[in-house]
Short mmCIF file of C-alpha atoms in Angstrom, two decimals:
data_model
loop_
_atom_site.label_atom_id
_atom_site.label_comp_id
_atom_site.label_asym_id
_atom_site.label_seq_id
_atom_site.Cartn_x
_atom_site.Cartn_y
_atom_site.Cartn_z
CA MET A 1 24.29 5.10 9.29
CA LEU A 2 23.24 1.87 6.97
CA ALA A 3 21.57 2.25 3.90
CA VAL A 4 20.40 0.97 1.13
CA HIS A 5 22.07 1.45 -1.60
CA PHE A 6 22.39 1.14 -5.55
CA ASP A 7 24.46 2.59 -7.81
CA GLN A 8 23.11 2.19 -11.33
CA PRO A 9 19.81 1.38 -12.23
CA GLY A 10 19.47 -2.94 -12.68
CA GLY A 11 18.45 -5.93 -11.19
CA PRO A 12 18.67 -6.80 -7.31
CA GLU A 13 22.22 -7.55 -7.81
CA ASN A 14 22.67 -4.24 -7.94
CA LEU A 15 21.11 -3.25 -4.11
CA TYR A 16 23.47 -3.59 -1.16
CA LEU A 17 24.30 -1.60 2.58
CA LYS A 18 26.68 1.98 2.13
CA GLU A 19 27.21 3.82 4.86
CA VAL A 20 25.81 7.31 3.68
CA ALA A 21 25.36 10.57 5.69
CA LYS A 22 23.32 10.12 8.55
CA PRO A 23 19.75 13.38 8.25
CA SER A 24 18.63 15.91 10.67
CA PRO A 25 16.13 17.14 11.53
CA GLY A 26 15.06 19.67 9.40
CA GLU A 27 11.99 22.53 10.75
CA GLY A 28 8.89 20.27 12.88
CA GLU A 29 10.95 17.14 11.47
CA VAL A 30 11.53 14.18 13.95
CA LEU A 31 14.48 11.82 13.72
CA LEU A 32 13.18 7.96 13.29
CA LYS A 33 15.43 5.44 14.51
CA VAL A 34 14.19 2.82 11.56
CA ALA A 35 13.48 -0.65 13.17
CA ALA A 36 11.44 -2.10 10.13
CA SER A 37 10.57 -0.85 6.85
CA ALA A 38 8.54 -2.86 4.06
CA LEU A 39 9.01 -3.05 0.46
CA ASN A 40 6.82 -1.64 -2.20
CA ARG A 41 6.61 -2.18 -5.58
CA ALA A 42 7.46 1.89 -5.87
CA ASP A 43 10.89 0.49 -4.93
CA LEU A 44 11.30 -2.14 -7.05
CA LEU A 45 10.81 0.51 -9.64
CA GLN A 46 12.34 2.75 -8.32
CA ARG A 47 15.46 0.19 -8.69
CA VAL A 48 15.30 -0.33 -11.84
CA GLY A 49 15.08 3.82 -12.97
CA GLN A 50 10.92 3.62 -13.50
CA TYR A 51 10.02 5.53 -11.02
CA ALA A 52 11.91 9.13 -9.38
CA PRO A 53 10.86 10.01 -6.19
CA PRO A 54 9.53 12.94 -6.06
CA PRO A 55 11.28 16.75 -5.23
CA GLY A 56 13.30 17.17 -2.14
CA ALA A 57 12.79 13.87 -1.05
CA SER A 58 15.51 11.39 -0.21
CA ASN A 59 16.30 8.99 -2.94
CA ILE A 60 17.06 6.01 -0.85
CA LEU A 61 13.90 3.13 -1.27
CA GLY A 62 11.45 2.84 1.42
CA LEU A 63 7.66 4.18 1.99
CA GLU A 64 6.77 3.10 4.82
CA ALA A 65 8.95 2.59 8.66
CA SER A 66 8.58 2.26 12.00
CA GLY A 67 10.81 3.07 15.30
CA TYR A 68 11.54 4.88 18.32
CA VAL A 69 11.53 8.58 18.17
CA ALA A 70 15.58 9.62 18.98
CA GLU A 71 15.82 13.81 18.32
CA LEU A 72 13.12 16.28 17.71
CA GLY A 73 14.03 19.49 14.92
CA PRO A 74 13.78 23.07 15.67
CA GLY A 75 9.40 24.17 15.42
CA CYS A 76 8.46 20.40 16.77
CA GLN A 77 5.23 21.20 18.29
CA GLY A 78 5.94 18.70 21.32
CA HIS A 79 3.05 15.84 20.46
CA TRP A 80 6.16 13.17 20.05
CA LYS A 81 9.34 12.94 22.75
CA ILE A 82 12.50 10.68 22.44
CA GLY A 83 11.89 7.86 22.61
CA ASP A 84 8.40 7.51 21.63
CA LEU A 85 7.32 4.57 19.24
CA ALA A 86 6.54 5.36 15.52
CA MET A 87 5.86 4.23 12.09
CA ALA A 88 6.08 6.72 9.50
CA LEU A 89 4.75 7.69 5.77
CA LEU A 90 7.23 8.39 4.20
CA PRO A 91 8.40 9.78 0.16
CA GLY A 92 11.36 7.86 -0.15
CA GLY A 93 14.45 7.27 3.23
CA GLY A 94 12.77 4.11 5.22
CA GLN A 95 15.06 0.87 3.84
CA ALA A 96 17.24 3.22 5.78
CA GLN A 97 19.05 3.14 10.22
CA TYR A 98 17.57 6.73 9.89
CA VAL A 99 14.82 9.26 8.55
CA THR A 100 13.39 11.92 8.84
CA VAL A 101 9.88 12.66 8.81
CA PRO A 102 7.18 15.90 9.22
CA GLU A 103 6.32 15.13 12.66
CA ASP A 104 2.51 15.27 11.43
CA LEU A 105 2.96 12.33 8.92
CA LEU A 106 4.16 10.02 12.63
CA MET A 107 1.56 7.69 14.22
CA PRO A 108 0.96 6.43 17.26
CA ILE A 109 1.86 2.78 16.79
CA PRO A 110 -1.06 0.77 18.07
CA GLU A 111 -0.94 -1.31 21.31
CA GLY A 112 0.02 -5.04 20.26
CA LEU A 113 1.88 -4.83 17.11
CA THR A 114 5.53 -5.61 16.66
CA LEU A 115 8.12 -3.01 15.07
CA SER A 116 7.76 -5.63 12.06
CA GLN A 117 3.60 -5.39 11.92
CA ALA A 118 4.10 -1.67 12.29
CA ALA A 119 5.95 -0.98 9.28
CA ALA A 120 3.59 -2.50 7.29
CA ILE A 121 0.81 -0.13 7.63
CA PRO A 122 1.80 3.02 6.44
CA GLU A 123 2.37 3.01 3.01
CA ALA A 124 0.13 0.20 2.29
CA TRP A 125 -3.53 0.62 4.49
CA ILE A 126 -3.04 4.37 3.93
CA THR A 127 -3.13 3.59 -0.02
CA ALA A 128 -6.30 1.27 0.49
CA PHE A 129 -8.01 3.58 2.89
CA GLN A 130 -7.52 6.73 0.15
CA LEU A 131 -8.15 4.33 -2.71
CA LEU A 132 -12.02 3.75 -0.94
CA HIS A 133 -12.82 6.42 1.10
CA PRO A 134 -11.36 10.16 -0.02
CA VAL A 135 -11.28 9.17 -3.92
CA GLY A 136 -13.59 5.46 -4.58
CA HIS A 137 -16.14 6.85 -1.51
CA VAL A 138 -17.41 3.67 -0.99
CA GLN A 139 -20.89 2.75 0.29
CA VAL A 140 -22.52 0.29 2.37
CA GLY A 141 -23.30 -2.22 0.07
CA ASP A 142 -21.35 -2.04 -2.49
CA PHE A 143 -19.48 -4.82 -4.01
CA VAL A 144 -15.43 -3.79 -4.58
CA LEU A 145 -12.87 -5.81 -6.68
CA ILE A 146 -10.06 -5.57 -5.16
CA HIS A 147 -7.27 -6.83 -7.70
CA ALA A 148 -3.57 -7.79 -6.41
CA GLY A 149 -6.17 -9.47 -3.85
CA SER A 150 -3.41 -11.01 -1.96
CA SER A 151 -0.94 -7.87 -1.74
CA GLY A 152 -0.15 -5.32 0.67
CA VAL A 153 -2.77 -2.88 -0.47
CA GLY A 154 -5.17 -5.13 -1.11
CA THR A 155 -5.48 -7.25 1.85
CA ALA A 156 -5.34 -3.86 3.64
CA ALA A 157 -8.96 -2.73 0.98
CA ILE A 158 -10.43 -6.50 1.82
CA GLN A 159 -10.53 -5.48 5.15
CA LEU A 160 -11.06 -2.30 4.50
CA ALA A 161 -14.08 -2.65 2.93
CA ARG A 162 -15.85 -4.90 4.65
CA LYS A 163 -15.39 -2.57 8.23
CA ALA A 164 -17.07 -0.38 5.58
CA GLY A 165 -19.95 -2.28 5.39
CA ALA A 166 -18.93 -3.14 1.71
CA ILE A 167 -18.70 -6.49 0.20
CA PRO A 168 -15.33 -7.27 -1.20
CA LEU A 169 -14.23 -9.48 -3.87
CA VAL A 170 -10.62 -10.19 -5.36
CA THR A 171 -8.87 -11.65 -8.11
CA ALA A 172 -5.22 -13.11 -7.58
CA GLY A 173 -3.10 -15.43 -9.46
CA SER A 174 -2.70 -19.10 -7.03
CA GLN A 175 -5.86 -20.90 -5.18
CA HIS A 176 -3.24 -20.79 -2.00
CA LYS A 177 -4.14 -16.61 -1.90
CA LEU A 178 -8.40 -16.49 -3.39
CA GLN A 179 -8.40 -18.81 0.37
CA MET A 180 -5.96 -15.82 2.24
CA ALA A 181 -8.08 -13.32 1.30
CA GLU A 182 -11.56 -15.60 2.51
CA LYS A 183 -10.00 -15.22 5.40
CA LEU A 184 -9.83 -11.44 5.86
CA GLY A 185 -13.41 -11.02 4.98
CA ALA A 186 -13.24 -11.98 0.73
CA ALA A 187 -16.83 -12.48 -0.09
CA ALA A 188 -14.74 -14.22 -3.36
CA GLY A 189 -12.41 -14.78 -5.01
CA PHE A 190 -11.29 -15.48 -8.89
CA ASN A 191 -8.27 -16.57 -10.23
CA TYR A 192 -7.41 -14.26 -12.81
CA ARG A 193 -6.02 -16.65 -15.05
CA GLU A 194 -9.64 -17.19 -15.80
CA ASP A 195 -11.94 -14.75 -16.98
CA PHE A 196 -12.87 -13.18 -13.68
CA SER A 197 -15.06 -10.49 -15.08
CA GLU A 198 -18.38 -13.21 -16.31
CA ALA A 199 -17.27 -14.55 -12.56
CA THR A 200 -17.88 -11.34 -10.80
CA LEU A 201 -21.12 -10.94 -12.48
CA ARG A 202 -22.50 -14.73 -11.97
CA PHE A 203 -21.57 -13.61 -8.46
CA THR A 204 -23.78 -9.94 -8.53
CA ASN A 205 -26.35 -11.71 -10.45
CA GLY A 206 -25.06 -9.41 -13.68
CA VAL A 207 -25.26 -6.11 -11.97
CA GLY A 208 -21.80 -6.03 -11.51
CA VAL A 209 -18.90 -3.65 -9.37
CA ASP A 210 -19.69 -0.72 -7.72
CA VAL A 211 -16.41 0.04 -7.04
CA ILE A 212 -12.59 -1.48 -8.77
CA LEU A 213 -9.60 -0.48 -7.23
CA ASP A 214 -7.40 -1.24 -10.30
CA CYS A 215 -2.97 -1.68 -9.77
CA ILE A 216 -2.91 -3.95 -13.38
CA GLY A 217 -4.48 -1.16 -15.35
CA GLY A 218 -3.90 -1.73 -19.70
CA SER A 219 -4.64 -5.94 -20.11
CA TYR A 220 -7.17 -6.15 -16.97
CA TRP A 221 -9.13 -2.66 -18.71
CA GLU A 222 -12.22 -4.99 -21.15
CA LYS A 223 -12.88 -6.77 -18.42
CA ASN A 224 -12.53 -4.25 -15.30
CA VAL A 225 -15.96 -2.43 -17.91
CA ASN A 226 -17.23 -5.65 -18.04
CA CYS A 227 -18.13 -6.26 -15.10
CA LEU A 228 -18.10 -2.71 -13.62
CA ALA A 229 -22.18 -2.03 -12.05
CA LEU A 230 -23.84 1.27 -14.02
CA ASP A 231 -22.12 4.44 -12.73
CA GLY A 232 -19.73 2.44 -10.97
CA ARG A 233 -16.13 3.70 -9.93
CA TRP A 234 -12.38 2.46 -11.41
CA VAL A 235 -10.17 3.69 -9.80
CA LEU A 236 -6.72 2.51 -11.18
CA TYR A 237 -3.30 3.16 -9.04
CA GLY A 238 -1.04 1.28 -10.73
CA LEU A 239 0.26 -0.53 -14.49
CA ILE A 240 1.49 -3.62 -13.60
CA GLY A 241 -0.20 -4.60 -16.25
CA GLY A 242 1.24 -2.18 -18.63
CA ALA A 243 -0.14 1.34 -19.84
CA ASP A 244 -1.48 0.25 -23.40
CA VAL A 245 -5.16 0.06 -24.84
CA SER A 246 -6.09 -1.16 -27.72
CA GLY A 247 -10.21 -1.17 -28.20
CA PRO A 248 -12.68 1.39 -27.63
CA LEU A 249 -12.66 1.59 -23.88
CA PHE A 250 -14.64 4.93 -24.04
CA SER A 251 -17.59 4.39 -25.76
CA LYS A 252 -17.49 1.03 -23.11
CA LEU A 253 -17.29 3.46 -20.14
CA LEU A 254 -19.44 5.58 -21.66
CA PHE A 255 -22.21 3.14 -22.23
CA LYS A 256 -21.73 2.33 -18.39
CA ARG A 257 -21.58 6.11 -17.23
CA GLY A 258 -18.32 5.15 -15.23
CA SER A 259 -16.01 6.72 -13.63
CA LEU A 260 -12.38 6.10 -14.38
CA ILE A 261 -10.38 7.94 -11.58
CA THR A 262 -6.45 8.02 -11.19
CA SER A 263 -5.16 8.08 -8.14
CA LEU A 264 -0.92 7.85 -6.80
CA LEU A 265 -0.05 8.79 -2.81
CA ARG A 266 4.24 9.18 -2.82
CA SER A 267 3.33 12.18 -5.26
CA ARG A 268 0.48 14.43 -2.93
CA ASP A 269 1.57 17.51 -0.87
CA HIS A 270 2.55 17.84 2.38
CA LYS A 271 -1.08 18.86 3.23
CA TYR A 272 -3.25 15.86 1.32
CA LYS A 273 -0.72 13.59 3.41
CA GLN A 274 -1.41 15.48 6.23
CA THR A 275 -5.02 15.67 6.19
CA LEU A 276 -5.02 11.44 5.43
CA VAL A 277 -2.51 10.85 7.85
CA LYS A 278 -5.19 12.20 10.77
CA SER A 279 -8.72 10.81 9.17
CA PHE A 280 -6.42 7.90 9.55
CA THR A 281 -5.47 8.10 12.68
CA GLU A 282 -8.31 9.31 13.85
CA GLN A 283 -11.28 6.52 11.72
CA ILE A 284 -8.41 3.42 11.69
CA LEU A 285 -5.69 3.21 13.86
CA PRO A 286 -7.96 1.94 17.10
CA TYR A 287 -8.13 -0.87 15.05
CA PHE A 288 -5.54 -2.46 15.09
CA SER A 289 -5.66 -2.60 19.05
CA LYS A 290 -5.43 -5.36 20.32
CA ASP A 291 -8.67 -4.86 22.52
CA SER A 292 -10.59 -3.77 20.07
CA PRO A 293 -13.16 -6.11 18.88
CA GLN A 294 -13.34 -5.85 14.65
CA ARG A 295 -9.80 -6.30 14.99
CA LEU A 296 -7.01 -4.82 11.70
CA LEU A 297 -4.03 -6.78 11.32
CA PRO A 298 -1.31 -6.25 9.15
CA VAL A 299 -0.51 -9.31 7.51
CA VAL A 300 3.28 -9.75 6.91
CA ASP A 301 4.18 -12.95 5.10
CA THR A 302 7.82 -12.58 5.41
CA VAL A 303 10.78 -10.12 7.36
CA TYR A 304 14.57 -10.27 5.94
CA GLN A 305 17.14 -8.63 7.14
CA ALA A 306 17.99 -5.93 5.05
CA THR A 307 21.15 -7.17 4.88
CA ASP A 308 19.31 -9.46 3.33
CA ILE A 309 17.64 -6.36 0.76
CA GLN A 310 18.44 -8.98 -2.66
CA ALA A 311 16.54 -11.35 -1.82
CA ALA A 312 13.89 -9.87 -1.06
CA HIS A 313 13.40 -7.82 -3.30
CA GLU A 314 13.23 -11.44 -5.49
CA TYR A 315 10.84 -13.00 -3.63
CA MET A 316 8.46 -10.16 -4.39
CA GLU A 317 8.95 -10.07 -8.24
CA ALA A 318 8.30 -13.53 -8.06
CA ASN A 319 4.77 -12.28 -6.59
CA LYS A 320 4.94 -15.11 -4.03
CA ASN A 321 3.99 -13.11 -1.21
CA VAL A 322 0.61 -13.13 1.06
CA GLY A 323 0.86 -9.64 2.78
CA LYS A 324 4.04 -7.75 3.65
CA ILE A 325 7.38 -8.46 3.50
CA VAL A 326 9.77 -6.61 5.89
CA LEU A 327 13.04 -5.73 6.83
CA GLU A 328 14.13 -5.16 9.78
CA LEU A 329 17.44 -2.59 9.17
CA PRO A 330 20.87 -3.41 11.55
CA GLN A 331 20.38 -1.93 15.60
#
């Protein structure tokens, strides 16, 4: 089969499609014939040698995919049959023509969605769902500040926060991205090049936000604590803005009685992911259906052919996208 590959860590120019061995499904696994996969920041980090896959996971890029069930491994429980449309949450391997998936990490594709749209759901939306609910414990009426509000996780979190009865606020780097976030349901958006903490405090009448979803890290810490409400939850899930902190973080956080919670999804064990996928499938997936009155929609910015993988990575690194960048695999 063909798979996205790089021989050594480095820039996008190192990426190409290579013929590699097609995997075979093991006990309780399904072989998915991949139609589309989506890019995540983890792919960029792995490409430059900063984010190795978890032990036992494929070293091929790709944390989510959509396609068709091509083969059932031994011990499958009969939930899936050959030819079924499905989308998958993966620890790696999605940017290839085939990938093996534990059957309980597969989800049906909601009616009315294309395979490219479906590929934009698993990693981004389940990450947002995890951050808001089992990790962030979002409540009705909470103010939720979502950094990188126009990213895949950000555009999902806006919609999921609204669905939970919370009030989503976002940061982004351009007026266009802020407008798109507001169309998705953000109550307000702030340009991160300005003081988003002061703008957030003004919007919340000085109270601050109950939950912060933060993929930036170091460079935002002081502004985050400044606009965190008393007893607020600051959920850190990325370090795009660096890992170092210089200053009185602990005293400021303690003064707010704030909680700093860290979370990753890729490295979680199978049981955790299984439970999360089951909850997401039952509680959220029906709202993607074209007949849902509160319809949720994955936001797809651009679709690339897998042969254009270098251009797709360059585009993501330029931070131009609103929503997900999707790759279509050769059929």
